[in-house]
Every structure is written in structure tokens, then in C-alpha cells.
Short mmCIF file of C-alpha atoms in Angstrom, two decimals:
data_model
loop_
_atom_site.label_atom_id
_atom_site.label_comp_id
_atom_site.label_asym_id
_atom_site.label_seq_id
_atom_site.Cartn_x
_atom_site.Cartn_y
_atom_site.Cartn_z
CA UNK A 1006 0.00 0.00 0.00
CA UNK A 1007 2.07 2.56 -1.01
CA UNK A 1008 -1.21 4.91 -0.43
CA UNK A 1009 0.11 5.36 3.07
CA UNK A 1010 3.13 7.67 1.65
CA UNK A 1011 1.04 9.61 -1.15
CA UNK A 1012 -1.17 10.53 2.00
CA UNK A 1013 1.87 11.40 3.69
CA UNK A 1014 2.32 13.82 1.36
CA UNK A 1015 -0.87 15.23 1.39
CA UNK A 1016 -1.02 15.64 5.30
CA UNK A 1017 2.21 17.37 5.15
CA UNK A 1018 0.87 19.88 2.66
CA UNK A 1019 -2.25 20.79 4.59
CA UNK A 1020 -0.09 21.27 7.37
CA UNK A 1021 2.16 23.54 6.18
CA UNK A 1022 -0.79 25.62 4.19
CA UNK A 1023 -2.37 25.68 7.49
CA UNK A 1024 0.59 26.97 9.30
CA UNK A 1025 0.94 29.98 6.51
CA UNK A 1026 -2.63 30.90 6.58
CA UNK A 1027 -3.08 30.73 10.49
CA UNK A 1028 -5.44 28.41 10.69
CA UNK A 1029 -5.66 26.47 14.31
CA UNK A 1030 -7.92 24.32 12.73
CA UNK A 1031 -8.43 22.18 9.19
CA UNK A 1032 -12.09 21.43 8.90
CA UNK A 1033 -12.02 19.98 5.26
CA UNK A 1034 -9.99 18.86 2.86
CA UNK A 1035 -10.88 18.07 -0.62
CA UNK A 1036 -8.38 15.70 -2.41
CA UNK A 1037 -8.32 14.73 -6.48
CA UNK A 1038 -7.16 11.27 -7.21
CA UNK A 1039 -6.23 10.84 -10.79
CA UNK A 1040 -7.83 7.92 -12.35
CA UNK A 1041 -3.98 7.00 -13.98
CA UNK A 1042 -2.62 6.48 -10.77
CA UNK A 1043 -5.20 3.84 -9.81
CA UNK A 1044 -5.15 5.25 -6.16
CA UNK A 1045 -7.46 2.84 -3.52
CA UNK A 1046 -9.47 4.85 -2.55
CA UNK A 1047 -10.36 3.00 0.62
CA UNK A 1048 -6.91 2.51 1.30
CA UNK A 1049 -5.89 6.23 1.21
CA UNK A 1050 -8.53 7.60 2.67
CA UNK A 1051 -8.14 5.40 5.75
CA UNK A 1052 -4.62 6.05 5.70
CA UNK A 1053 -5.16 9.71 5.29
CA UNK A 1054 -7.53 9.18 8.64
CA UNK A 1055 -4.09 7.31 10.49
CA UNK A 1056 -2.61 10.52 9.39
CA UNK A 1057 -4.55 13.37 10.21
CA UNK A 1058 -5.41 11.94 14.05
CA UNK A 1059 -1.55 11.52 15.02
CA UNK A 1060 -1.27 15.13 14.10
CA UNK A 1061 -3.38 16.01 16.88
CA UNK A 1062 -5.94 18.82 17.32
CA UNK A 1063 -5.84 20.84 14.17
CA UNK A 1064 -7.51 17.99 12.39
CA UNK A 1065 -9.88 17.20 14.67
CA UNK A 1066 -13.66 16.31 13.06
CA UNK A 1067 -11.61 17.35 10.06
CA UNK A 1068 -14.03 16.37 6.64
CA UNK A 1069 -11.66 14.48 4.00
CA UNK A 1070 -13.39 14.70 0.43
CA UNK A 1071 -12.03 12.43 -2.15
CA UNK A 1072 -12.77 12.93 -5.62
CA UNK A 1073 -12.17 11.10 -8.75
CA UNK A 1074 -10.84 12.73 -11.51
CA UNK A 1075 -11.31 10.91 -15.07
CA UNK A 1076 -7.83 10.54 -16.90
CA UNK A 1077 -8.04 12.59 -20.15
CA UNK A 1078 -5.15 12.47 -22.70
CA UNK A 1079 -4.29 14.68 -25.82
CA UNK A 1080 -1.87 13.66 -28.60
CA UNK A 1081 0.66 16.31 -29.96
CA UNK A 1082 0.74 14.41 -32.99
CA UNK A 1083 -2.81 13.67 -34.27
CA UNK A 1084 -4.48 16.14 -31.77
CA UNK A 1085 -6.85 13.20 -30.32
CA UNK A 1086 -8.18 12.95 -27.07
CA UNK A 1087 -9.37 10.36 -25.05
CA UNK A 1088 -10.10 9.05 -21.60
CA UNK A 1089 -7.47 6.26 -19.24
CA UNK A 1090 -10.59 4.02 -19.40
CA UNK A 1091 -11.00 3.69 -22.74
CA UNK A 1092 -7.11 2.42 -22.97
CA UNK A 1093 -8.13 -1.33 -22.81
CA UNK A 1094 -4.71 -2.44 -24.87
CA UNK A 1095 -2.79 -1.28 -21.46
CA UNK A 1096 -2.13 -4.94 -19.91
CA UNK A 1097 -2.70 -5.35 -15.92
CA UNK A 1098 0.64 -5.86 -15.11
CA UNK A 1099 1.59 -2.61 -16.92
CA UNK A 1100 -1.50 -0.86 -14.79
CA UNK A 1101 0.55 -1.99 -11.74
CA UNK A 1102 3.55 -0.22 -12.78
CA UNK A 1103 1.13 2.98 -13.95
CA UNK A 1104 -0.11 2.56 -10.18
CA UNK A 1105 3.33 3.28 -9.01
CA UNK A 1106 5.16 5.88 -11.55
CA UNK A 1107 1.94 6.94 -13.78
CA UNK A 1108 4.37 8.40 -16.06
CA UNK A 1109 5.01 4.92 -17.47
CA UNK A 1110 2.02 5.52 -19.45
CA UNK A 1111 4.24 6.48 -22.02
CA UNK A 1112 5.56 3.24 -22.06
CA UNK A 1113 2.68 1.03 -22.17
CA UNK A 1114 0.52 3.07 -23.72
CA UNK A 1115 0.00 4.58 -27.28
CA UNK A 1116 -2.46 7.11 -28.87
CA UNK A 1117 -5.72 5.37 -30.42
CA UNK A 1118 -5.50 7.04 -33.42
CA UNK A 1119 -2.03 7.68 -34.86
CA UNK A 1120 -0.14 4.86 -32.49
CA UNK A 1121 1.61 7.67 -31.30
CA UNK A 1122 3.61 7.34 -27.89
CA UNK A 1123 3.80 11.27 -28.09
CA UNK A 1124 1.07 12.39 -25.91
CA UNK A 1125 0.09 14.83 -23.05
CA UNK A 1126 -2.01 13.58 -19.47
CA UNK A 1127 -4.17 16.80 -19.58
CA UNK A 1128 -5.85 16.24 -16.29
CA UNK A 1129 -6.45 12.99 -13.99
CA UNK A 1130 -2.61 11.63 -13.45
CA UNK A 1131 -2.72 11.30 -9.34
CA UNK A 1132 -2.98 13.06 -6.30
CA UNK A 1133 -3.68 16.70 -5.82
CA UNK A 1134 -5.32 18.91 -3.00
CA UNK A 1135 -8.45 20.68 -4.88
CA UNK A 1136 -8.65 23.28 -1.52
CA UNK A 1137 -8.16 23.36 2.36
CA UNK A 1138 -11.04 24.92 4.60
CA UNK A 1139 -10.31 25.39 8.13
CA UNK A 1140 -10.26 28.15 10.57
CA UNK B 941 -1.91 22.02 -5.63
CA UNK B 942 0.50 18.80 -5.75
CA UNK B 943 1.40 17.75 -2.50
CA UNK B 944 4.56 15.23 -3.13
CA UNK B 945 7.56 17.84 -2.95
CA UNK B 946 6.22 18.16 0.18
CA UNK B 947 7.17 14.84 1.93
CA UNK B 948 10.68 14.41 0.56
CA UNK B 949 12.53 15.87 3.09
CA UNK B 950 10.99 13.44 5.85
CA UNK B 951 11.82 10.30 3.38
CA UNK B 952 15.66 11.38 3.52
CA UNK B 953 15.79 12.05 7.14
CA UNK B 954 17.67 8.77 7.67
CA UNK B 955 20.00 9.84 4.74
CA UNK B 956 23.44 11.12 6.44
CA UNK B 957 24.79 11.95 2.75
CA UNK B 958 23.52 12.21 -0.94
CA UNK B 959 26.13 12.15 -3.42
CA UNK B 960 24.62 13.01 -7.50
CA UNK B 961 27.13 11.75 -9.77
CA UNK B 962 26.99 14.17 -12.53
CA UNK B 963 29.02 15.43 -15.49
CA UNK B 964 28.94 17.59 -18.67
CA UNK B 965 28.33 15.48 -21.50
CA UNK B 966 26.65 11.63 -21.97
CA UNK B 967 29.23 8.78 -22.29
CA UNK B 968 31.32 9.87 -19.74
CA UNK B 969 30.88 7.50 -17.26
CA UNK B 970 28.49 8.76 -14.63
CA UNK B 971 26.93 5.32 -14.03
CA UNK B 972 29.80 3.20 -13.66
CA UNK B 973 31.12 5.42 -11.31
CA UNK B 974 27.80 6.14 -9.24
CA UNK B 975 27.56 2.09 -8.88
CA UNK B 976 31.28 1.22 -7.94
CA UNK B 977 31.57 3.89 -5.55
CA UNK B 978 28.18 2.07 -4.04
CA UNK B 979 29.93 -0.71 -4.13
CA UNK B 980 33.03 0.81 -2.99
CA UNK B 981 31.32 2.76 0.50
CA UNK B 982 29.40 -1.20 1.02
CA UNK B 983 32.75 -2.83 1.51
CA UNK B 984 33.79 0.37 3.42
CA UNK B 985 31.08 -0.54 5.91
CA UNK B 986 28.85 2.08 4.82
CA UNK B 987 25.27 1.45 4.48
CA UNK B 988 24.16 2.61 1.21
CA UNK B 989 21.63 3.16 -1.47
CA UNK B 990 21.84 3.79 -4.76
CA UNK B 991 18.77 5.44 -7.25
CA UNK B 992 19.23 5.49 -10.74
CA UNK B 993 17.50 8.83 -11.80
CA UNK B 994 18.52 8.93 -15.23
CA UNK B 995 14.69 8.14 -16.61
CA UNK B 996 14.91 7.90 -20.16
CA UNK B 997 17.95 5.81 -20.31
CA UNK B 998 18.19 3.87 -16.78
CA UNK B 999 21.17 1.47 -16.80
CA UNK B 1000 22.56 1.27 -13.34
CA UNK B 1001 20.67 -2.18 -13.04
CA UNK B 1002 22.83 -3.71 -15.78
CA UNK B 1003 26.03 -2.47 -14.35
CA UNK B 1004 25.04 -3.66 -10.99
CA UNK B 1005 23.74 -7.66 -12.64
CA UNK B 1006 19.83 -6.49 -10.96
CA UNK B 1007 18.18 -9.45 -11.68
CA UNK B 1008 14.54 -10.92 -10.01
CA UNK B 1009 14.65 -7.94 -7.51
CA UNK B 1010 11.36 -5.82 -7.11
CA UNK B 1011 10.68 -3.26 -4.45
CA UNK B 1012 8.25 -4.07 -1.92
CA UNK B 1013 5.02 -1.83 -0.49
CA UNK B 1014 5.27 -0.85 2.87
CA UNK B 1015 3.90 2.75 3.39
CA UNK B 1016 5.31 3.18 -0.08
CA UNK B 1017 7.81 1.09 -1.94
CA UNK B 1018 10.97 0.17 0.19
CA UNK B 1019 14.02 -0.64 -2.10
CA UNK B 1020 15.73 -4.09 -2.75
CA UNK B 1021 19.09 -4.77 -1.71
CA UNK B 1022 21.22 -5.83 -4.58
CA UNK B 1023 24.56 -7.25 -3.03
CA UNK B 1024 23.73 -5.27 0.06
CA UNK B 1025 22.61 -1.79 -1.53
CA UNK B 1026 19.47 -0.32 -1.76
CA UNK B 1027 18.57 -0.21 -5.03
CA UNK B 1028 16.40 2.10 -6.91
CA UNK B 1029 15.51 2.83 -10.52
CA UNK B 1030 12.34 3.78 -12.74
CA UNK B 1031 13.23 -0.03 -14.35
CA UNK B 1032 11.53 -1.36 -12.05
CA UNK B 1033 8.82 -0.39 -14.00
CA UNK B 1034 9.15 0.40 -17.61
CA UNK B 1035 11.09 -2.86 -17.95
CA UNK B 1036 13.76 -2.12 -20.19
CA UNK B 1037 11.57 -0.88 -22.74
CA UNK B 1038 12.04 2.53 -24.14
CA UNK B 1039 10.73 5.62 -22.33
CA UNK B 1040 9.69 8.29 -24.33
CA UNK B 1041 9.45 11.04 -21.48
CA UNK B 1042 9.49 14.66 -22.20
CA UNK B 1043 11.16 16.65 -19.49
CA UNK B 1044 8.04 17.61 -17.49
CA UNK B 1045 7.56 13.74 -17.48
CA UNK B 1046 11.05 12.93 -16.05
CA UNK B 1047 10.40 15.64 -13.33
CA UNK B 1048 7.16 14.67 -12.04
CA UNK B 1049 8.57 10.65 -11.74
CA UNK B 1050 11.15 12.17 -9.85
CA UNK B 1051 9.21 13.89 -7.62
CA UNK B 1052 7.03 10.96 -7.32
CA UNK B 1053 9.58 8.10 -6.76
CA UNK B 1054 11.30 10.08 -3.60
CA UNK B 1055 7.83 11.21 -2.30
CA UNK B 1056 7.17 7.23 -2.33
CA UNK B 1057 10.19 5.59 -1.66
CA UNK B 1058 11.38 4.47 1.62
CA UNK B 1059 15.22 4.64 2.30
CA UNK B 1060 15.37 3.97 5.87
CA UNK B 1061 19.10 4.76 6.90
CA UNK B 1062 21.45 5.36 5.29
CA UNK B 1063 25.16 6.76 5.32
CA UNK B 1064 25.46 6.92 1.41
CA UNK B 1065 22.26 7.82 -1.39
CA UNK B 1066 24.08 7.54 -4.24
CA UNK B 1067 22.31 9.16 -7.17
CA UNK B 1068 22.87 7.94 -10.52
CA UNK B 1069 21.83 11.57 -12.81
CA UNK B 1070 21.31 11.64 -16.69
CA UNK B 1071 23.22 13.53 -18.61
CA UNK B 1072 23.09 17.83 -18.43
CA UNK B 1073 21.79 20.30 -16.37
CA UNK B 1074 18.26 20.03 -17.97
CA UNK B 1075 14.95 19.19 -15.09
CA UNK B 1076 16.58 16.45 -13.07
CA UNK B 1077 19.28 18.41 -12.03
CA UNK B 1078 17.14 21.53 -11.52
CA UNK B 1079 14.78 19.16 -9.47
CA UNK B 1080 17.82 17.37 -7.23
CA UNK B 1081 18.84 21.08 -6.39
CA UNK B 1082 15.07 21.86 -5.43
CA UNK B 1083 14.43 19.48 -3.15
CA UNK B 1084 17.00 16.76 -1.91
CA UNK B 1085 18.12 18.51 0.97
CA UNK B 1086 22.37 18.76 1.55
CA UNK B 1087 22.68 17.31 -1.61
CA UNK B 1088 26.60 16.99 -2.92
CA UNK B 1089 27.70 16.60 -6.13
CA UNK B 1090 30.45 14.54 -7.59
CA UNK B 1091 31.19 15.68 -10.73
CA UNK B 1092 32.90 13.41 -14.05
CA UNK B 1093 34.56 14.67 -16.88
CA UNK B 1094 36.99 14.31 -19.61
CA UNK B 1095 39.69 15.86 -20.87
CA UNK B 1096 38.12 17.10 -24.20
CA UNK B 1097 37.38 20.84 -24.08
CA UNK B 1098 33.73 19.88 -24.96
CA UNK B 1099 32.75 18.58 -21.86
CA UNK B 1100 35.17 20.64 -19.96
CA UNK B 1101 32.88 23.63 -21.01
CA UNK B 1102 29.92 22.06 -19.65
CA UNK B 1103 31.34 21.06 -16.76
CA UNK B 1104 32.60 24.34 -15.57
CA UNK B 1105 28.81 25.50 -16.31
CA UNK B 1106 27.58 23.02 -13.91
CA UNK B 1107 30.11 23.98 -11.44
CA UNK B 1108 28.87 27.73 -11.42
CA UNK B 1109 25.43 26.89 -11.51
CA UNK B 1110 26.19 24.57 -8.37
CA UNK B 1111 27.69 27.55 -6.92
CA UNK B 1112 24.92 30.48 -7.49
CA UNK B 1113 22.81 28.00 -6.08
CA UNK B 1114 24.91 27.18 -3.25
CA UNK B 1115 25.19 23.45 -3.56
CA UNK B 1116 27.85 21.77 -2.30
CA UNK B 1117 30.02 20.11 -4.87
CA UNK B 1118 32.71 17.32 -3.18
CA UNK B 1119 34.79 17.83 -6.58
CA UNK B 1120 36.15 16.77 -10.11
CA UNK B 1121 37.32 13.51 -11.02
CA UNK B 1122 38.63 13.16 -14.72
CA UNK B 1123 37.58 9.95 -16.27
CA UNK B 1124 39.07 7.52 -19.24
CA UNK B 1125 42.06 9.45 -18.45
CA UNK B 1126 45.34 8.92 -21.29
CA UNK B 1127 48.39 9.87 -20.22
CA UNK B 1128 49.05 11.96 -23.78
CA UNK B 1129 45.79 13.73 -23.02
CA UNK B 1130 44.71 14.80 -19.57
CA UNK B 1131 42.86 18.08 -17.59
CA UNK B 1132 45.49 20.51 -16.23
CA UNK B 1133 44.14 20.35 -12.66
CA UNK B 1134 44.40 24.23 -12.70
CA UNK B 1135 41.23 24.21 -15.04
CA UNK B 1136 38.93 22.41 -12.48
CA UNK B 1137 40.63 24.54 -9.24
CA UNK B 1138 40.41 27.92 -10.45
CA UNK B 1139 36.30 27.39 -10.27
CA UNK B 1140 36.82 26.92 -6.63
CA UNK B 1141 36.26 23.09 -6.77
CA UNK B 1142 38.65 20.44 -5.52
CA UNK B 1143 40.67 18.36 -8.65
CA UNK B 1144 39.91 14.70 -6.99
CA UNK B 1145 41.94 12.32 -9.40
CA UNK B 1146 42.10 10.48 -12.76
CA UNK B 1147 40.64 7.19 -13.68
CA UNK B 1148 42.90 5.77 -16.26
CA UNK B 1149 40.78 4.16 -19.81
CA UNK B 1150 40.15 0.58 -18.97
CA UNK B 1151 39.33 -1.82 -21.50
CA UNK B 1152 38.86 -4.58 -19.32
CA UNK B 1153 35.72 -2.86 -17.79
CA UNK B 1154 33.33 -3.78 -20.25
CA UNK B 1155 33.74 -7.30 -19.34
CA UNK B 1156 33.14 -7.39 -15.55
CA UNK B 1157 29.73 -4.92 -16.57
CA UNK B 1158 26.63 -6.86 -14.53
CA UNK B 1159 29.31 -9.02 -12.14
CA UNK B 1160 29.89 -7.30 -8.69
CA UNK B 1161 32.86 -8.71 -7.49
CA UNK B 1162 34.31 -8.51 -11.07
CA UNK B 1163 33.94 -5.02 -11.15
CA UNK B 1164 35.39 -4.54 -7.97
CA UNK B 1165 38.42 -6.19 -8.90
CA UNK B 1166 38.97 -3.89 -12.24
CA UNK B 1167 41.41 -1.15 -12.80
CA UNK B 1168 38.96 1.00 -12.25
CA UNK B 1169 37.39 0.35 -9.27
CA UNK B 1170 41.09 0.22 -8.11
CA UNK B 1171 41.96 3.82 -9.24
CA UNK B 1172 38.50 4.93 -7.79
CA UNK B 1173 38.72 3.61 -3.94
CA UNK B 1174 42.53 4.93 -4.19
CA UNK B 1175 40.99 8.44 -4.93
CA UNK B 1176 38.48 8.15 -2.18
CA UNK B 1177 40.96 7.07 0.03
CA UNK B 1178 43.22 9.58 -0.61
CA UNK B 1179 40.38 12.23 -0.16
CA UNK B 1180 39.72 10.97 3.16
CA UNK B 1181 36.74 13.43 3.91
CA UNK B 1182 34.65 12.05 1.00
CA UNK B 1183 33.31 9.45 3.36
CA UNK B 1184 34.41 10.42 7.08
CA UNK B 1185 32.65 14.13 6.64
#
């Protein structure tokens, strides 16, 4: 479950936005997970639960909002776009290693239309903290 | 508002040193000499790692005979040891295939794999860095904390030029650099040492050209027991506060 560190990551951030913006207390957090990274989303959000109540008060009844965000794609060659899901030559085994370094896409994966590996991940490649609400 | 650069700090706290192998040009011999000095510190006692952060053309695994060995998941991926080293690469994972990564690519999967991985503790990171001073570089100045650099070159003027670059970027950014060794070294055709002091950065030593290296590539103990690795403990050695700093 390498979740646990990604949510790391995240608690870290909210901390340290919280510390420059005063606030004594974080009462939400809304987090994007990219559909390319394949994040569980059980898994994180219980880690990012483990987290958040060893850091003590500033998180406490904190509201943790996880959101999916589709994977969307746009070739620089052909100019075609199209969604992570719709990528069904992409073997499992290569969707592990995507789960780990989603960058590999460009290894495993290849545009629809033109075949080419030159592509761009528009939106939807992991985690990333949509806002923090607190007081 | 991406969180990962974030965490890195905490996931080298156990990290006494991190050494980037760097050097002008491609070819030079960055790798070799990133994975025999791991080698090197681990029969020195050290306890080291060793991440291979050149993306698009990771080959520290070859060098090294990484065979069978996969990092495991425990609150993020936790290296293998290969002959006692922790080793790291982006191989792992695109499987010797090529990797068509434009630079915003290679900088994101950097900040990604040290965000995730867990080095425990260390005396040596050893960083194995691609070629120039393009986003990885940029990126290991950004945020690996204390970071030194060890820097490779030759004695042609072409990489000499980029290599005094690097030093005075090092500088204005006010990285530590732990200085200069020239590599494939011929007698008839070495760096004056004057060239690599006058930028303020220490002239370690020569590696002499050896032929027989190729051979003992992916064998350990082989490589250990080359001219190389020879000439390269004899210059740590003889700059005794490259490992007792």
C-alpha cells in the first residue's frame, strides 16, 4: 500500500498551508485522485484518517473529500483525445507499474489514433489537493 | 496544488549523505562510477543506497547484474538490496523498454519516486543523474536537501565547457560540490588540474581508460576487482573526507 506515503504527502501539505494561513484548525480537505494512478481509494482515505489523528488537534472532526478525476489524454501528434478508461490495450501488469510511476504511461501506452507514444495527461494523473477549509 | 515535494525531506531524514554523480556530457561514465563507488562505501562498511535517476535511459541495473529484484510496499515502496545496496531505478517499471518522457515527465517521476520511496538509513544515497543540467538536475537542487555533487569529466574541451557550467550553476545556487574527477584518463591527453581549481572546486583524481571494464559490466565482485574500481577507492581514500565528513 504505497497509499500510506502519497497521504503522507498530502497531510504534510495541509499542514504547512495551514501553518501559513493561520489556521488552528483544518475542517475539510478536498483531495483529487487521478484515475492513472489507480489510487485505492479506501486505502488512502483510511490512511489519510491514520494521518490526520496523530497530528493532533488541528484535524480534529476534520471532513476528508475524495474525488475522482477521469484521466483525459491529448496527442501532440494527431491532436486526439481520449479518456485512461477507454485504454483497454494497457495490460494489468503494466496498470501496476502505472499505479506506481503513472508516467510509465508512455511506455505502455500509445495514442488510439495515430499509435503515437507522443502524448500529453491533460488532467487525472494522481494526487492533488483541490482546496483546504479550516479556521 | 500537488502535495509530493512536500514529503521528501521526511523520506531522507535517515540519509546522512547524498552524493549526484553528474558530469557535462553523456558517455562519460556517470553510471559506472555512481555504482562502484556504491559498491566501494558497502565494503567500506557504509550502508548505502543507490537510485538510478537517469529516466529515459536507466542502466545502473545492468552495471550492478539487478536481476529478479522488485521493491516491496510498505507505506510506499521500500528498495531491494542488490549485493547489500538499496537499489532504486524507474526499471523497475518500464522494464527495459524505451521511455519516451518529455522533461516535465522525467520531473514529475522524480518527484514521485522520492515522495514514495522508503530509504530507511542510510550513510550513502548515491544518485545515478542523466546527462546535463536540464529538469533532473534543476529538481535534485530543489528538493533533496544537503545534496553533494560529484562531478565526471573528460579531458576534451567539450565537456570541460559544460562542466565548468555546472560547477557555477552549483555555486549560485549554493550546492555543495565534493569535486572533479577526470575519467578515461590517457596519459598523452589529460585536464590541467588548474582548469577544475580555479572554479573553486577540488581536482579529486584520474581514472585511467580501462578496456577490461566492459567485461566485468553486470558481475559485482568482477567489477570490484577492475582497474577502475582500483583507481576509484585509491581516490576516495586519498580524499579521506569524501566518506568520514
Amino acid at each position: 500500500m504505497h497509499e500510506w506515503a502519497l497521504a503522507e504527502s498530502v497531510v504534510e501539505t495541509v499542514l504547512k498551508v495551514s501553518k501559513k494561513e493561520n489556521l488552528n484548525r483544518v475542517s475539510e480537505i478536498k483531495v483529487k485522485l487521478g484515475v492513472l494512478q489507480q489510487i485505492e481509494e479506501d486505502i488512502f482515505r483510511s490512511a489519510l484518517k491514520d494521518i490526520t489523528a496523530s497530528c493532533g488537534a488541528v484535524f480534529e472532526g476534520v471532513n476528508i473529500k475524495l474525488d475522482k478525476e477521469e484521466a483525459v489524454f491529448k496527442c501532440r501528434r494527431c491532436g486526439y483525445v481520449w479518456k485512461f478508461t477507454d485504454s483497454l490495450d494497457v495490460k494489468e501488469e503494466n496498470q501496476e507499474d502505472i499505479h506506481f510511476v503513472p508516467e510509465v504511461v508512455h511506455v505502455y501506452m500509445r495514442c488510439p489514433s495515430c499509435k503515437s507514444f507522443d502524448f500529453e495527461v491533460v488532467r487525472g494523473r494522481g494526487v492533488s489537493i483541490d482546496y483546504v477549509e479550516g479556521e | 496544488m500537488d502535495p509530493r515535494g512536500n514529503i521528501i525531506k521526511k523520506r531522507l531524514e535517515g540519509v546522512k549523505r547524498v552524493i549526484a554523480v553528474s558530469g557535462g556530457k553523456g558517455g562519460i561514465g556517470k553510471s559506472v562510477v555512481a555504482a562502484v563507488l556504491s559498491l566501494i562505501l558497502k565494503e567500506k562498511g557504509k550502508k548505502v543506497g543507490i537510485f538510478d535517476v537517469d529516466f529515459c535511459g536507466p542502466c545502473a541495473h545492468m552495471i550492478l547484474g539487478v536481476r529478479e529484484a522488485y521493491p516491496q510496499e510498505e507505506k510506499g515502496i521500500v528498495p531491494p538490496e542488490v549485493e547489500g545496496i538499496k537499489f532504486m531505478s524507474i526499471n523497475y517499471y518500464s522494464k527495459d523498454n524505451p521511455a519516451p518522457f518529455r522533461e516535465k515527465d522525467t520531473s514529475s517521476a522524480f518527484v514521485e519516486m522520492f515522495a514514495i520511496t522508503q530509504w530507511g538509513s542510510l550513510d550513502f544515497l548515491i544518485l545515478d543523474m542523466p546527462p546535463g543540467t536540464k529538469d533532473v538536475i534543476l529538481d535534485t537542487i530543489r528538493f533533496i536537501p544537503r545534496v553533494e555533487f560529484l562531478i565526471l569529466t573528460s579531458a576534451s574541451q567539450i565537456v570541460l565547457k559544460t562542466v565548468k557550467k555546472t560547477i557555477r550553476l552549483l555555486k549560485e545556487e549554493s550546492v555543495s560540490c565534493v569535486g572533479v574527477i577526470e575519467n578515461m584518463s590517457r596519459p598523452d591527453f589529460e585536464v590541467k588540474e588548474s582548469e577544475i581549481t580555479e572554479e573553486g572546486v577540488k581536482f579529486l583524481g584520474r581514472i585511467k581508460f580501462d578496456g577490461s571494464l566492459e567485461e566485468a559490466l553486470g558481475n559485482p565482485s568482477k567489477l570490484l576487482k577492475t582497474k577502475f574500481a582500483l583507481s576509484l577507492n585509491k581516490i576516495i581514500i586519498k580524499n579521506t573526507d569524501f566518506i568520514s565528513r
